[in-house]
Amino acid sequence: MTIRALVVMMALVCTACLPQKEMRLGGATMGTTYHIKVVAGWFTSDTDLQARIDQRLAEINRSMSTYDPDSEISRFNRIHETDTPFTPSDDFAAVLRVAAELHRLTEGAWDGTLDPLINLWGFGRKGPTDTLPNEDAIQTALSNVGFDRIRMDASGTIAKRDAALTLDLASIAKGYGVDAIARLLAKNGFNDYLVEIGGEVVARGRRRDGNPWMVGINRPDRSAALDDVYKAVPLIDRAMATSGDYRIFFRKGGRIYSHILDPRTGRPVENGVVSATVVAANCTVADGLATALMVMGSQKGIDLVNRLEGVECLIVVRQSDGRFVDHPSRGFVIR
């Protein structure tokens, strides 16, 4: 063996023996923040990876942000005719396919056309409202709600069956963003990572110490800190999303109104459910389904999840005395 070959071989052996490191990346997106942990080789640079992540998230935001007047969803919402064809991007089309399936599975408890109601109650891009909407306003907004009023053709185009219909996909867009970044990391050769956007998570592989990723469920209390953990869930190659009534809400006339709206009544939910966590194969489904379970309530929600393969959940209900009661699906695992 030549000296050159020996040096090359020793270098390869030494590189293989180097310990792995955990890269931590983060930033702002979709009106919230993201945090990523990646188990990588010691000499892996995070600079290019950070740039690719930010670029991918910017693409998704330009597609689905109702706060961006030039986004795809904003342009679709400005169409005021029926049957006018609109050709969505791959991202937009992928989210719409999941949206249609969630609407079907939950019998309308999840609906991506709540945009007029979200704005009516002061939770949307038009900002907070000083007065509660009256019944006439609620019914008018409800008359233009229904995801089945979007026509999706095999050709890939979409169109409105109701000219006044508008979309808000915020309840699954973050989950889709998490899935997209997970795919980007896998494409770049990483096997072990945790991606989180606004509390929605995908975990692949394991931590650097070989243990499962541990993801906390926030205590579903309006006074709880962001790092106040109610339950911890071990995740390997799974996604998890939590929806709750304790972060976005307003008080009026001695009552609390949550941003979780019931598509059947047009009003904030009042069924005692304060938190719904879903574990599934991908975060887009987990994100949307968690919102639907808040609307469906504990019994119907658990019944649905127990029928779905590869999906588990934990629904937390606040009793009249303030106590929390957990309603887990059959296979939900906590620590």
Short mmCIF file of C-alpha atoms in Angstrom, two decimals, residues 206-207 211-217 229-236 314 332-335:
data_model
loop_
_atom_site.label_atom_id
_atom_site.label_comp_id
_atom_site.label_asym_id
_atom_site.label_seq_id
_atom_site.Cartn_x
_atom_site.Cartn_y
_atom_site.Cartn_z
CA ARG A 206 -33.86 9.31 16.59
CA ARG A 207 -32.00 11.82 18.69
CA ASN A 211 -33.52 7.76 22.08
CA PRO A 212 -36.86 8.75 20.50
CA TRP A 213 -37.59 12.41 20.03
CA MET A 214 -39.72 13.67 22.93
CA VAL A 215 -42.34 16.28 22.07
CA GLY A 216 -44.33 18.10 24.71
CA ILE A 217 -48.02 19.00 24.67
CA VAL A 229 -45.55 20.74 29.40
CA TYR A 230 -48.77 18.86 30.11
CA LYS A 231 -47.76 15.52 28.58
CA ALA A 232 -44.69 14.29 26.69
CA VAL A 233 -45.01 12.09 23.63
CA PRO A 234 -42.19 9.90 22.22
CA LEU A 235 -42.04 10.13 18.42
CA ILE A 236 -40.13 8.10 15.85
CA LEU A 314 -55.44 12.82 22.96
CA PHE A 332 -52.00 6.90 22.12
CA VAL A 333 -48.64 6.75 23.96
CA ILE A 334 -47.51 9.33 26.53
CA ARG A 335 -44.82 9.55 29.17
#
